PDB file of N, CA and C in Angstrom:
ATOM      1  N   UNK W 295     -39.325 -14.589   5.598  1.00 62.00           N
ATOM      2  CA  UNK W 295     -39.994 -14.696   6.890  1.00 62.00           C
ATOM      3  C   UNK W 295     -39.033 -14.196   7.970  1.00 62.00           C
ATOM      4  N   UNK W 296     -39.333 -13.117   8.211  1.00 89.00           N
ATOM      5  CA  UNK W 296     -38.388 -12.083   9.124  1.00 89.00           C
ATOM      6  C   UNK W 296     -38.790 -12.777  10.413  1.00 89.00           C
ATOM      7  N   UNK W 297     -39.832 -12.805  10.832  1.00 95.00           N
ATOM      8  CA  UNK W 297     -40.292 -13.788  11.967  1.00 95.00           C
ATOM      9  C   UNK W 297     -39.174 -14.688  12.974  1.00 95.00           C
ATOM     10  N   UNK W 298     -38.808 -15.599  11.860  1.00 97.00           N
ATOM     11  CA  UNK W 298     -38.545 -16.646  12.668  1.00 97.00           C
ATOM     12  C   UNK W 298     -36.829 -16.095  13.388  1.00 97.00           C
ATOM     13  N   UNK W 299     -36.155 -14.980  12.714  1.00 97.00           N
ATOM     14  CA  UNK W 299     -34.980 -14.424  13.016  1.00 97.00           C
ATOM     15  C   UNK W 299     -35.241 -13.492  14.281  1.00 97.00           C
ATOM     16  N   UNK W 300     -36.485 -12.970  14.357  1.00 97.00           N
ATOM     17  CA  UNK W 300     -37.158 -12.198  15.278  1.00 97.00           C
ATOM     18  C   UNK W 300     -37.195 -13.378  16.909  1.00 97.00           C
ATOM     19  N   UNK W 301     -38.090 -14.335  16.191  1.00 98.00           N
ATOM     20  CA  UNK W 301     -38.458 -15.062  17.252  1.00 98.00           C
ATOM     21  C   UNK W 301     -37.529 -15.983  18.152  1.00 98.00           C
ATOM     22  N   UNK W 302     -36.380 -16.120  17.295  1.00 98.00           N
ATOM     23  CA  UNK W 302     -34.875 -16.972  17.891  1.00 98.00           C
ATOM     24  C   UNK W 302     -34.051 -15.671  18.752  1.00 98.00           C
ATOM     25  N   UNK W 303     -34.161 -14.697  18.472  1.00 98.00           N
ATOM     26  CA  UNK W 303     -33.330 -13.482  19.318  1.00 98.00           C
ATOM     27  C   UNK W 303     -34.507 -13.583  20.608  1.00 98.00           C
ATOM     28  N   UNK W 304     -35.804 -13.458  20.446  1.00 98.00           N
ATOM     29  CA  UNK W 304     -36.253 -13.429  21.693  1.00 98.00           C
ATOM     30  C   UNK W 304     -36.111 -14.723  22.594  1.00 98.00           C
ATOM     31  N   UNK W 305     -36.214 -15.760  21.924  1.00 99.00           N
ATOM     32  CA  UNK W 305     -35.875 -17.098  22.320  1.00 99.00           C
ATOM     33  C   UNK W 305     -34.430 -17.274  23.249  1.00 99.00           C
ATOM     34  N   UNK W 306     -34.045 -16.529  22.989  1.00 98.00           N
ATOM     35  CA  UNK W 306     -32.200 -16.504  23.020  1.00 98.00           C
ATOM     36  C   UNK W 306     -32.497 -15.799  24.507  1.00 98.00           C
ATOM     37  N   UNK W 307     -32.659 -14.702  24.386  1.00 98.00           N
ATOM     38  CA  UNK W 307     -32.657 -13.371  25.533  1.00 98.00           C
ATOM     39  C   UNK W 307     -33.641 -14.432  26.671  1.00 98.00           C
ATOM     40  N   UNK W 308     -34.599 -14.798  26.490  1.00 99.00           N
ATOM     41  CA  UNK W 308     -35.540 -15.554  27.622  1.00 99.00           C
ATOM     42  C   UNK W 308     -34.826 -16.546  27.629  1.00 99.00           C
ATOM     43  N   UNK W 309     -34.309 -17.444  27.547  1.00 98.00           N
ATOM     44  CA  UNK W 309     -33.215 -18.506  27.757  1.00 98.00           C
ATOM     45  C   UNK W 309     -32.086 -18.202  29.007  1.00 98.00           C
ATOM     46  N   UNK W 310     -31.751 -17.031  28.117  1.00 98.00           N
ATOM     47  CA  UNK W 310     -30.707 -16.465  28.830  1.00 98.00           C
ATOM     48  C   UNK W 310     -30.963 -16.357  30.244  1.00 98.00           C
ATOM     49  N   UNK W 311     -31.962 -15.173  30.409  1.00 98.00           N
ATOM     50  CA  UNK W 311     -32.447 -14.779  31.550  1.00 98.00           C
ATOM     51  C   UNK W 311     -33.012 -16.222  32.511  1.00 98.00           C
ATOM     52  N   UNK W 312     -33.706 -17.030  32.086  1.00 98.00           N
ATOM     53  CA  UNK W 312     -34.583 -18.024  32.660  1.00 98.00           C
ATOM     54  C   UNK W 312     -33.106 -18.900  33.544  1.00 98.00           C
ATOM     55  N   UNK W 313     -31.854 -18.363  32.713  1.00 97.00           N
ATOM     56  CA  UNK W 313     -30.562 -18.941  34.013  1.00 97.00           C
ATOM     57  C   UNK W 313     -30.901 -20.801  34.207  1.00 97.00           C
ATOM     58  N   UNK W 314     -31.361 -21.392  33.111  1.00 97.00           N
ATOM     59  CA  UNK W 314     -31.796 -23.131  33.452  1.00 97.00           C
ATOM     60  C   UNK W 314     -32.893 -23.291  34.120  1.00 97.00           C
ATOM     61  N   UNK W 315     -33.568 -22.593  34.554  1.00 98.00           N
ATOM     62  CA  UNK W 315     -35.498 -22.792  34.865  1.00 98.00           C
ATOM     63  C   UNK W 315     -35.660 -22.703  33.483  1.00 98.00           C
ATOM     64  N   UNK W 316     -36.978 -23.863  33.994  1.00 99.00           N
ATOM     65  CA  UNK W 316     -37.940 -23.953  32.787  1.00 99.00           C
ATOM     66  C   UNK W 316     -39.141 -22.436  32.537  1.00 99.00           C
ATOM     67  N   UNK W 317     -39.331 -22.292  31.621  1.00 99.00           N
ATOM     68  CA  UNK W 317     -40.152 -21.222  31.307  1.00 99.00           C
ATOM     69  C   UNK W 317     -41.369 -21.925  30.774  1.00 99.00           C
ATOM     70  N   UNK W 318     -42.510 -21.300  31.743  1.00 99.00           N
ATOM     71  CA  UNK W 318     -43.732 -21.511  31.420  1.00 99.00           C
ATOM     72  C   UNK W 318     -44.555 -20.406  30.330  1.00 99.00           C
ATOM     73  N   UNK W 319     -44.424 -19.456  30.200  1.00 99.00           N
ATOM     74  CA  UNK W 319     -45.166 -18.529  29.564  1.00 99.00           C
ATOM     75  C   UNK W 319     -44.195 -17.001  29.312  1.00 99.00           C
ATOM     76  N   UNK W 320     -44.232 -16.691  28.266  1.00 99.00           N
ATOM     77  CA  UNK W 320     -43.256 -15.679  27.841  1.00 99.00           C
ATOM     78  C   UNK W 320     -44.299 -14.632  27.077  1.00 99.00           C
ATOM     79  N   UNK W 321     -44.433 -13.176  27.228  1.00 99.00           N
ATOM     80  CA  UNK W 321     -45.568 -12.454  27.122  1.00 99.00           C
ATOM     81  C   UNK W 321     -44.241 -11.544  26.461  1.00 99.00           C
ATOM     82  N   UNK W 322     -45.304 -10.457  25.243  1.00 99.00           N
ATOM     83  CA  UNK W 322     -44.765 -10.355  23.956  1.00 99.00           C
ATOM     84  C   UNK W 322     -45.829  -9.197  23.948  1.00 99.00           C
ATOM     85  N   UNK W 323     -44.896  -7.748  23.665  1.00 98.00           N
ATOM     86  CA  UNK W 323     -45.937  -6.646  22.477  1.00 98.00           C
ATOM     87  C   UNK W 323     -45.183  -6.357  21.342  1.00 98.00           C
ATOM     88  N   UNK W 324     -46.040  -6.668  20.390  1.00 97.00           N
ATOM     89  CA  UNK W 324     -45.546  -6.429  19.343  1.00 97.00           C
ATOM     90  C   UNK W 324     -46.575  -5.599  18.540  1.00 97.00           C
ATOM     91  N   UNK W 325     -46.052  -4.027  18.201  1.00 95.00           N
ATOM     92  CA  UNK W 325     -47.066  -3.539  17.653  1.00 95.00           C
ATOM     93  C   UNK W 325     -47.307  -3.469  16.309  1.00 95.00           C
ATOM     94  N   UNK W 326     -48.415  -2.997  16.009  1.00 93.00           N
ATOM     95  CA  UNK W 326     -49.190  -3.098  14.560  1.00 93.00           C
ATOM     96  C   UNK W 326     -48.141  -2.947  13.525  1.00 93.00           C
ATOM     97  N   UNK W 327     -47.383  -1.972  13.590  1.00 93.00           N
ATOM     98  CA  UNK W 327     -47.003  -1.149  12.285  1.00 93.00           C
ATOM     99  C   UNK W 327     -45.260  -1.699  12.233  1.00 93.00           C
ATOM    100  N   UNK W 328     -45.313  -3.401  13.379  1.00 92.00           N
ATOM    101  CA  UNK W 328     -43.697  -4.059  13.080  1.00 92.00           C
ATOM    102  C   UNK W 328     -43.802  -4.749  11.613  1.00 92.00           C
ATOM    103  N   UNK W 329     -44.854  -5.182  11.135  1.00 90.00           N
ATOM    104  CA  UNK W 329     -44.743  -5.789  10.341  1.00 90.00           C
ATOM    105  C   UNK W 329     -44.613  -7.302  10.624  1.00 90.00           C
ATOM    106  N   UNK W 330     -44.559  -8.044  11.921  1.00 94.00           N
ATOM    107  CA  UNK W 330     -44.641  -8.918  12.669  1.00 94.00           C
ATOM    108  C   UNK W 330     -45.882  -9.920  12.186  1.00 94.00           C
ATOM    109  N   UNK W 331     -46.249 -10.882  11.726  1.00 95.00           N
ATOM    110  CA  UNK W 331     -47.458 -11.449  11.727  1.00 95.00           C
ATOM    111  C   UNK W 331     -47.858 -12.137  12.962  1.00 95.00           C
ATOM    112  N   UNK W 332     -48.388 -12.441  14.599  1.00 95.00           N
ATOM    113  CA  UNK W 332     -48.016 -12.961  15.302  1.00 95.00           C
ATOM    114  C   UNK W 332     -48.558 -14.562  15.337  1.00 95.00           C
ATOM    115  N   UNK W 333     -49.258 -14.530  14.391  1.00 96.00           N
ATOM    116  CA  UNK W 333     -49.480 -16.358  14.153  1.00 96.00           C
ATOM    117  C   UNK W 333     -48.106 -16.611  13.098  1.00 96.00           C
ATOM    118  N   UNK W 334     -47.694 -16.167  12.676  1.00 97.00           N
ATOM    119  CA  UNK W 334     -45.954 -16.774  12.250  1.00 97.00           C
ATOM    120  C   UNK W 334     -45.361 -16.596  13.528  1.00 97.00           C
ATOM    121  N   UNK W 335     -45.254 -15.866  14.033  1.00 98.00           N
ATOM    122  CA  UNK W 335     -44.246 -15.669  15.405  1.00 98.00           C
ATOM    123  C   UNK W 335     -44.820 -16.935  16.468  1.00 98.00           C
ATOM    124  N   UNK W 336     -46.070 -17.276  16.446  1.00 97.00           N
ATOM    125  CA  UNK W 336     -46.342 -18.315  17.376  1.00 97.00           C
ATOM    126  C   UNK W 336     -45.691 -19.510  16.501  1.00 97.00           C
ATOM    127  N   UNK W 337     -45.607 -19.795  15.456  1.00 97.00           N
ATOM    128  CA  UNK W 337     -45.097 -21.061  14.690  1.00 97.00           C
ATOM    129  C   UNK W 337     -43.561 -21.144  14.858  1.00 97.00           C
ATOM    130  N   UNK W 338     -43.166 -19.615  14.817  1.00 98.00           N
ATOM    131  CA  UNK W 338     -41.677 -20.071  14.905  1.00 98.00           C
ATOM    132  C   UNK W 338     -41.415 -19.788  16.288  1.00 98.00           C
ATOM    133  N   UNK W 339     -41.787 -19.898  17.440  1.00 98.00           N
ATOM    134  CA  UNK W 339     -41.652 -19.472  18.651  1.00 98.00           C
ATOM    135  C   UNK W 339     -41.780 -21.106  19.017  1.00 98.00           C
ATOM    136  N   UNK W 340     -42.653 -21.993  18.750  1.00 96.00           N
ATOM    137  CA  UNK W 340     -43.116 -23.859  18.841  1.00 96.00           C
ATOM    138  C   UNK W 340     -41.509 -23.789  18.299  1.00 96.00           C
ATOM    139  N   UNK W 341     -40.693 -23.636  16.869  1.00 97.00           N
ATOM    140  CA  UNK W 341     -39.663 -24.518  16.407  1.00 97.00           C
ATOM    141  C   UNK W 341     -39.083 -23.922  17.007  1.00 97.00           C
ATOM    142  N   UNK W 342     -38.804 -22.738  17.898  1.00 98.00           N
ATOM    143  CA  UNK W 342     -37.114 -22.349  18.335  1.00 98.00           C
ATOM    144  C   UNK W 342     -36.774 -22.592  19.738  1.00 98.00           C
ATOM    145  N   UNK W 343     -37.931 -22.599  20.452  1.00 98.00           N
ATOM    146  CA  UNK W 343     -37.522 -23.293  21.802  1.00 98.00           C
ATOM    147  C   UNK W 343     -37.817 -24.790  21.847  1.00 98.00           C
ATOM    148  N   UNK W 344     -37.801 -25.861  21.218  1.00 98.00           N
ATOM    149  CA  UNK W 344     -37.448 -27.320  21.194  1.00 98.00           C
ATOM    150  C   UNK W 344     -36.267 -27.149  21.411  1.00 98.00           C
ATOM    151  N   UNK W 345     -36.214 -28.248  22.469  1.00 98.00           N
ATOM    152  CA  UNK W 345     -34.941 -28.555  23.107  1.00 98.00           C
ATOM    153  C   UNK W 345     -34.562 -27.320  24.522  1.00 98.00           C
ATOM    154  N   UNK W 346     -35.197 -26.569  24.456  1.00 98.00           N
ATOM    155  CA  UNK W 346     -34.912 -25.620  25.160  1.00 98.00           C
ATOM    156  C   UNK W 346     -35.732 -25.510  26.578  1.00 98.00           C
ATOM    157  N   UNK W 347     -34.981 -24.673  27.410  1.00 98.00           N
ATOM    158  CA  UNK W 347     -36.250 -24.630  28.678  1.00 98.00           C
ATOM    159  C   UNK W 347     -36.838 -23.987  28.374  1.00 98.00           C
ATOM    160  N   UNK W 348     -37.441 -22.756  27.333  1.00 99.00           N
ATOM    161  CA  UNK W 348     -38.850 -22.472  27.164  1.00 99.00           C
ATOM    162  C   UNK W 348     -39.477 -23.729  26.138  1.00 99.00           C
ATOM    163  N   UNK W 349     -39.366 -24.879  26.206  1.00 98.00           N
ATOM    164  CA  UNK W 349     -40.366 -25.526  25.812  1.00 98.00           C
ATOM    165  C   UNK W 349     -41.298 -26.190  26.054  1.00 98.00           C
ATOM    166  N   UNK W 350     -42.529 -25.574  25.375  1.00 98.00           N
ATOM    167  CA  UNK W 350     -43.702 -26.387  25.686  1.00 98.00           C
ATOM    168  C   UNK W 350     -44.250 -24.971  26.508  1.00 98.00           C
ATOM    169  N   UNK W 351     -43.671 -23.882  26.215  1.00 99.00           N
ATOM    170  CA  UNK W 351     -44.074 -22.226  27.298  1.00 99.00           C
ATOM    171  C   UNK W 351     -45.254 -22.000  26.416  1.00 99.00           C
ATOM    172  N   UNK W 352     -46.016 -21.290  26.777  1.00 98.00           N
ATOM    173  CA  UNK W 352     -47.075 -20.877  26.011  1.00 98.00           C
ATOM    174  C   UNK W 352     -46.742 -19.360  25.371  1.00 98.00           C
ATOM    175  N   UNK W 353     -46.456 -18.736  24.216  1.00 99.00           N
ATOM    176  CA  UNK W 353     -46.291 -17.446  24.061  1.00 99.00           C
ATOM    177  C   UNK W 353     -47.872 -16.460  23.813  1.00 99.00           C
ATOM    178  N   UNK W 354     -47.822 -15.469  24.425  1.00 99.00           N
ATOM    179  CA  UNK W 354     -49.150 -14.110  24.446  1.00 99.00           C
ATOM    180  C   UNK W 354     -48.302 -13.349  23.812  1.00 99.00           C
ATOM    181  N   UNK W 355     -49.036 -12.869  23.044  1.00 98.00           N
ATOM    182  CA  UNK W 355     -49.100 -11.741  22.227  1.00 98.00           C
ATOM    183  C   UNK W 355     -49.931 -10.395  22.075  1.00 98.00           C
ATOM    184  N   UNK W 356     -49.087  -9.432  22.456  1.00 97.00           N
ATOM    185  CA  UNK W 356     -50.405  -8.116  22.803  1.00 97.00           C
ATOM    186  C   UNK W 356     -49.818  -7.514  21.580  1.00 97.00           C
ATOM    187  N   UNK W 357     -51.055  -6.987  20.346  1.00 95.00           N
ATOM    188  CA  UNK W 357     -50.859  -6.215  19.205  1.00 95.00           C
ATOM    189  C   UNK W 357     -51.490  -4.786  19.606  1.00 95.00           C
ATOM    190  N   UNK W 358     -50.459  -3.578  20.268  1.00 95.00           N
ATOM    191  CA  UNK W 358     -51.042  -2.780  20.449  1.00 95.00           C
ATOM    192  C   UNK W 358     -51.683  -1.696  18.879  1.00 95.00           C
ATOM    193  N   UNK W 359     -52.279  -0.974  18.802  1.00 94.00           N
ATOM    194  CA  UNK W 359     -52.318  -0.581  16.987  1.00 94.00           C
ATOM    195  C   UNK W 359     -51.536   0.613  16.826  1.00 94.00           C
ATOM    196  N   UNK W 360     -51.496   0.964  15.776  1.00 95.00           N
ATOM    197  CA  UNK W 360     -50.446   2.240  15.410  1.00 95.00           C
ATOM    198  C   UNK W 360     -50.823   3.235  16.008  1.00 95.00           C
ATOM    199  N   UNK W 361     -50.481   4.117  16.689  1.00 97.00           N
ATOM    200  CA  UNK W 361     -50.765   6.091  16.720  1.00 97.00           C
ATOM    201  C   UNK W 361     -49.944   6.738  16.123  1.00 97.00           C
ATOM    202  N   UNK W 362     -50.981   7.693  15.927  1.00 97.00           N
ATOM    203  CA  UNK W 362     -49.595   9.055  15.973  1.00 97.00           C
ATOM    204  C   UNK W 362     -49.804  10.629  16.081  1.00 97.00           C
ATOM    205  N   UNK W 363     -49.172  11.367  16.041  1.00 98.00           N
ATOM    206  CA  UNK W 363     -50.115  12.947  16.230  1.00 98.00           C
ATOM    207  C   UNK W 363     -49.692  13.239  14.625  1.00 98.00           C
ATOM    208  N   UNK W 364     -50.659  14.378  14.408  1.00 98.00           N
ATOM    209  CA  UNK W 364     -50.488  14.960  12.757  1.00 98.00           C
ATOM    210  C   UNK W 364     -49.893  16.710  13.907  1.00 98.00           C
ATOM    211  N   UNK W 365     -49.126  17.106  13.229  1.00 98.00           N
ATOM    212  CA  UNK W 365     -47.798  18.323  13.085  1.00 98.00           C
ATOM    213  C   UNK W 365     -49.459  19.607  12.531  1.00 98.00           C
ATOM    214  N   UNK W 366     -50.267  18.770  11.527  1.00 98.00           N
ATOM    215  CA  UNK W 366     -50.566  20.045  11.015  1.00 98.00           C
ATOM    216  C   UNK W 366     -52.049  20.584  11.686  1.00 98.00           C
ATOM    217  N   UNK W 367     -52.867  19.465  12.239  1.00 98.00           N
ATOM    218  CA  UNK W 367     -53.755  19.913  13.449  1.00 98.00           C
ATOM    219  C   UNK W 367     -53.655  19.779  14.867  1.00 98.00           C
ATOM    220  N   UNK W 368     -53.100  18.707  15.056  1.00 98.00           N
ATOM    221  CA  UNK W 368     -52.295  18.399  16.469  1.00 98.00           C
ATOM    222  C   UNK W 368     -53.485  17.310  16.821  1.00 98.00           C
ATOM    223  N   UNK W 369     -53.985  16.478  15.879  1.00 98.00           N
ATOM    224  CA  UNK W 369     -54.775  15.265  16.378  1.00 98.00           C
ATOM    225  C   UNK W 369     -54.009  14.383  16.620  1.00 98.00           C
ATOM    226  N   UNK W 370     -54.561  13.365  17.610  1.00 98.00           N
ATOM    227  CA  UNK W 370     -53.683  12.078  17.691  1.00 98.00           C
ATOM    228  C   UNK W 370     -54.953  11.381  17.257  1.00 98.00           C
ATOM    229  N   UNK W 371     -54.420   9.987  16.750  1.00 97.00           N
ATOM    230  CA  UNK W 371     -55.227   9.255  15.633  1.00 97.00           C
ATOM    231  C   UNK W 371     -54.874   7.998  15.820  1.00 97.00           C
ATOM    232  N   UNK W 372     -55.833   7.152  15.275  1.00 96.00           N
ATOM    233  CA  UNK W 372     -55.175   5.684  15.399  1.00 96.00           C
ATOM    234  C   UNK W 372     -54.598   5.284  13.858  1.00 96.00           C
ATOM    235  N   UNK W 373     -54.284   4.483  13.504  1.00 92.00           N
ATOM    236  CA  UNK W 373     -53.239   4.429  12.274  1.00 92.00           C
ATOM    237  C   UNK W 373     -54.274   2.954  12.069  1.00 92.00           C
ATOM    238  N   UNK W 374     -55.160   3.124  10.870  1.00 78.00           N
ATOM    239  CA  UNK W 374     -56.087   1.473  10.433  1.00 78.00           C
ATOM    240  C   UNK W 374     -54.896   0.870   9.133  1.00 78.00           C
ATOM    241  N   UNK W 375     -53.812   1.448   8.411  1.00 78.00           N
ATOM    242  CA  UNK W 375     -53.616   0.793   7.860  1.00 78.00           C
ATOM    243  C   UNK W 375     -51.685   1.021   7.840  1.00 78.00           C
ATOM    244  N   UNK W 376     -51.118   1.149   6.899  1.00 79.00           N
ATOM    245  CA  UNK W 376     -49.536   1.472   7.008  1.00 79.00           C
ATOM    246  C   UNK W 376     -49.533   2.965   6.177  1.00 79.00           C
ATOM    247  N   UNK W 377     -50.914   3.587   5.365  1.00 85.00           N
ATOM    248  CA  UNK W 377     -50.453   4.640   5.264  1.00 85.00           C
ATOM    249  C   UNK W 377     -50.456   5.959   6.243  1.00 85.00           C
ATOM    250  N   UNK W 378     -49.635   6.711   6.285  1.00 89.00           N
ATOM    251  CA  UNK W 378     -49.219   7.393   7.365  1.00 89.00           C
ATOM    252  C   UNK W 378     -49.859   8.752   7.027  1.00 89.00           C
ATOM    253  N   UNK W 379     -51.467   9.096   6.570  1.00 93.00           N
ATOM    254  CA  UNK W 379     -51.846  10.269   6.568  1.00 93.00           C
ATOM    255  C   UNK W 379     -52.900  10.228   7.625  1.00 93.00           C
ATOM    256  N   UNK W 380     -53.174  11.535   8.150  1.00 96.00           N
ATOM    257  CA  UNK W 380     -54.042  12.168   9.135  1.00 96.00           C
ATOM    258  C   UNK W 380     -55.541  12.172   8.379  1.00 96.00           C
ATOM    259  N   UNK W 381     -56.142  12.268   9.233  1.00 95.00           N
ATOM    260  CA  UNK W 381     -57.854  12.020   8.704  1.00 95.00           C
ATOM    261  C   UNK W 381     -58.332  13.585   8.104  1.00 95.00           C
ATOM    262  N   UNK W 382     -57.177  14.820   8.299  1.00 97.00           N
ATOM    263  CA  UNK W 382     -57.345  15.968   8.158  1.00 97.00           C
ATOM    264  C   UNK W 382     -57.014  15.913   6.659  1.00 97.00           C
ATOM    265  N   UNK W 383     -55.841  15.076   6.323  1.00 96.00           N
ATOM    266  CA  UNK W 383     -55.283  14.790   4.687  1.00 96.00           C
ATOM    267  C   UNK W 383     -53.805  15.156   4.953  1.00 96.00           C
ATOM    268  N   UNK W 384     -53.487  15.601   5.925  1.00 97.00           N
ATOM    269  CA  UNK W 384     -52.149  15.764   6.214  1.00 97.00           C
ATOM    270  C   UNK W 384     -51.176  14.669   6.301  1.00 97.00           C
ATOM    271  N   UNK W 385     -50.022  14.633   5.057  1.00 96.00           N
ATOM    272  CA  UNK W 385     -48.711  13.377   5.547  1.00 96.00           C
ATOM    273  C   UNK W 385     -47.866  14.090   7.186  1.00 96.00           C
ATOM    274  N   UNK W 386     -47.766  14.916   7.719  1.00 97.00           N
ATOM    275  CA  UNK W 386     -47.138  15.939   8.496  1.00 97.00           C
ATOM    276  C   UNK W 386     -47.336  14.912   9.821  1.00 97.00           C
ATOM    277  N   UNK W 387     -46.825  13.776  10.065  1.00 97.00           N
ATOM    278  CA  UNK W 387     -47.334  12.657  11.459  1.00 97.00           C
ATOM    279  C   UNK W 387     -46.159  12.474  11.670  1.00 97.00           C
ATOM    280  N   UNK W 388     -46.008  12.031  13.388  1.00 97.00           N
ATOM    281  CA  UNK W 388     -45.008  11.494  13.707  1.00 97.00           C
ATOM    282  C   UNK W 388     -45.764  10.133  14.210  1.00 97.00           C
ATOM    283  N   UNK W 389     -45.220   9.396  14.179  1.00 96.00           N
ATOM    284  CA  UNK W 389     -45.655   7.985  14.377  1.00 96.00           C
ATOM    285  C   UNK W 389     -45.615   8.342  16.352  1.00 96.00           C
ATOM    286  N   UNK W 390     -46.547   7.458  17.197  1.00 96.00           N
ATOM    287  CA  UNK W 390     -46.462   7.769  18.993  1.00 96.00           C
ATOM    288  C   UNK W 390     -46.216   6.160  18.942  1.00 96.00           C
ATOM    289  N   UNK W 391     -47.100   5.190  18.536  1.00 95.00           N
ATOM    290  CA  UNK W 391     -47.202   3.681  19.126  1.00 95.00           C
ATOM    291  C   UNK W 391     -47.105   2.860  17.683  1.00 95.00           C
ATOM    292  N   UNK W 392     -47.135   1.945  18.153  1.00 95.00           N
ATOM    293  CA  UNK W 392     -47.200   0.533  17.123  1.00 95.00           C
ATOM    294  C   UNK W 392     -46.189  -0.004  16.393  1.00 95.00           C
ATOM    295  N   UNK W 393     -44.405   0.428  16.637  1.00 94.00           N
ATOM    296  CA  UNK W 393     -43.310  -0.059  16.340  1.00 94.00           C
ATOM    297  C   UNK W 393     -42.417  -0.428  17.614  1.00 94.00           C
ATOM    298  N   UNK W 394     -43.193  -1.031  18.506  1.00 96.00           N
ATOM    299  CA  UNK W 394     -42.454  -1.305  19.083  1.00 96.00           C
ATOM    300  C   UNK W 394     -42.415  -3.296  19.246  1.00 96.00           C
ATOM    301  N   UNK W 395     -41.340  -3.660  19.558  1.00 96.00           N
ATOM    302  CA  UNK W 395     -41.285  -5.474  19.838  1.00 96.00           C
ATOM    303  C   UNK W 395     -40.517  -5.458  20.935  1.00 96.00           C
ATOM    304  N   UNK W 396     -41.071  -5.534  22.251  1.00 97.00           N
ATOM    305  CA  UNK W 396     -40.865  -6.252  23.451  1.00 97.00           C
ATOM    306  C   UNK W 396     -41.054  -7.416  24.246  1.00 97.00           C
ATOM    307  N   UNK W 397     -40.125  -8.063  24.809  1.00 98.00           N
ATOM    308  CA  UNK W 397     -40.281  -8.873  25.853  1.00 98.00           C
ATOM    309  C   UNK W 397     -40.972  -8.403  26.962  1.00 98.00           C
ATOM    310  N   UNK W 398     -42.462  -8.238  27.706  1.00 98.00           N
ATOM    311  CA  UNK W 398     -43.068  -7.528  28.364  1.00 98.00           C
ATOM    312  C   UNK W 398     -42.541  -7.989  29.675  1.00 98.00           C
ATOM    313  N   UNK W 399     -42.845  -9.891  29.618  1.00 98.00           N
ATOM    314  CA  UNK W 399     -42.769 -10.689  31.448  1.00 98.00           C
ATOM    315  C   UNK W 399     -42.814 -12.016  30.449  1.00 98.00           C
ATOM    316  N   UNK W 400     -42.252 -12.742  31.661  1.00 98.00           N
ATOM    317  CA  UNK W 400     -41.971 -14.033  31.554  1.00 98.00           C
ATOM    318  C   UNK W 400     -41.990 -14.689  32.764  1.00 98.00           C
ATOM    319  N   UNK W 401     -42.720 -15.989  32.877  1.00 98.00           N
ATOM    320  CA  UNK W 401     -43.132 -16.823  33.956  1.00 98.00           C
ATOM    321  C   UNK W 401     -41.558 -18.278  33.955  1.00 98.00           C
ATOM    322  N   UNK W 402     -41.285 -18.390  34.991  1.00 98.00           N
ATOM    323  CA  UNK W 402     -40.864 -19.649  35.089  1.00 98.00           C
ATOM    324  C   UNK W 402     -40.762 -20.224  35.892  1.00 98.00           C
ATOM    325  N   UNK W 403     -40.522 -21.519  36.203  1.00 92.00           N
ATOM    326  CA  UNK W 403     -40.582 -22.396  37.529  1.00 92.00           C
ATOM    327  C   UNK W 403     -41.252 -23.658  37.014  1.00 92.00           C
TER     328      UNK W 403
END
């Protein structure tokens, strides 16, 4: 469960930043193709801020989905699963969206 190692580094960084305010709500993209489950990330996001001032924050989660363009028609496409071929049959893709894991905004006070 890669998750919960995921979810203590973000835990850490919003801590950090929040400087001893309490944190109410901590907003999260994590895209399709991280491999991220984000109902594990909400479970271990509850155990890693106990004790902490993000506790009791509510975490959002935006799953944007994969893109990417294909090299061999020049479509951009949405990506429905982890294999990385073009609807043309082409492997020839560069991945555009859906690996990314950011801290977007965070509320506190």
């Amino acid at each position: 469960m890669h998750e919960l190692s995921i979810t203590q580094s973000v835990v850490d960084a919003v801590c950090e930043r929040a400087a001893g305010r309490p944190v109410r709500t901590v907003r999260l993209r994590v895209g399709a193709l991280t491999a991220v489950v984000p109902d594990a990330m909400r479970f271990c996001f509850d155990l890693t801020t106990a004790g902490t001032v993000a506790e009791g924050a509510l975490l959002e989660i935006d799953q944007p989905p994969g893109t990417a363009h294909c090299r061999a028609c020049e479509r951009d496409f949405t990506l429905t699963d982890l294999v990385l071929l073009c609807p043309c049959g082409s492997a020839d893709v560069n991945i555009t969206s859906g690996r990314e894991l950011q801290i977007v905004s965070m509320r506190v006070g």
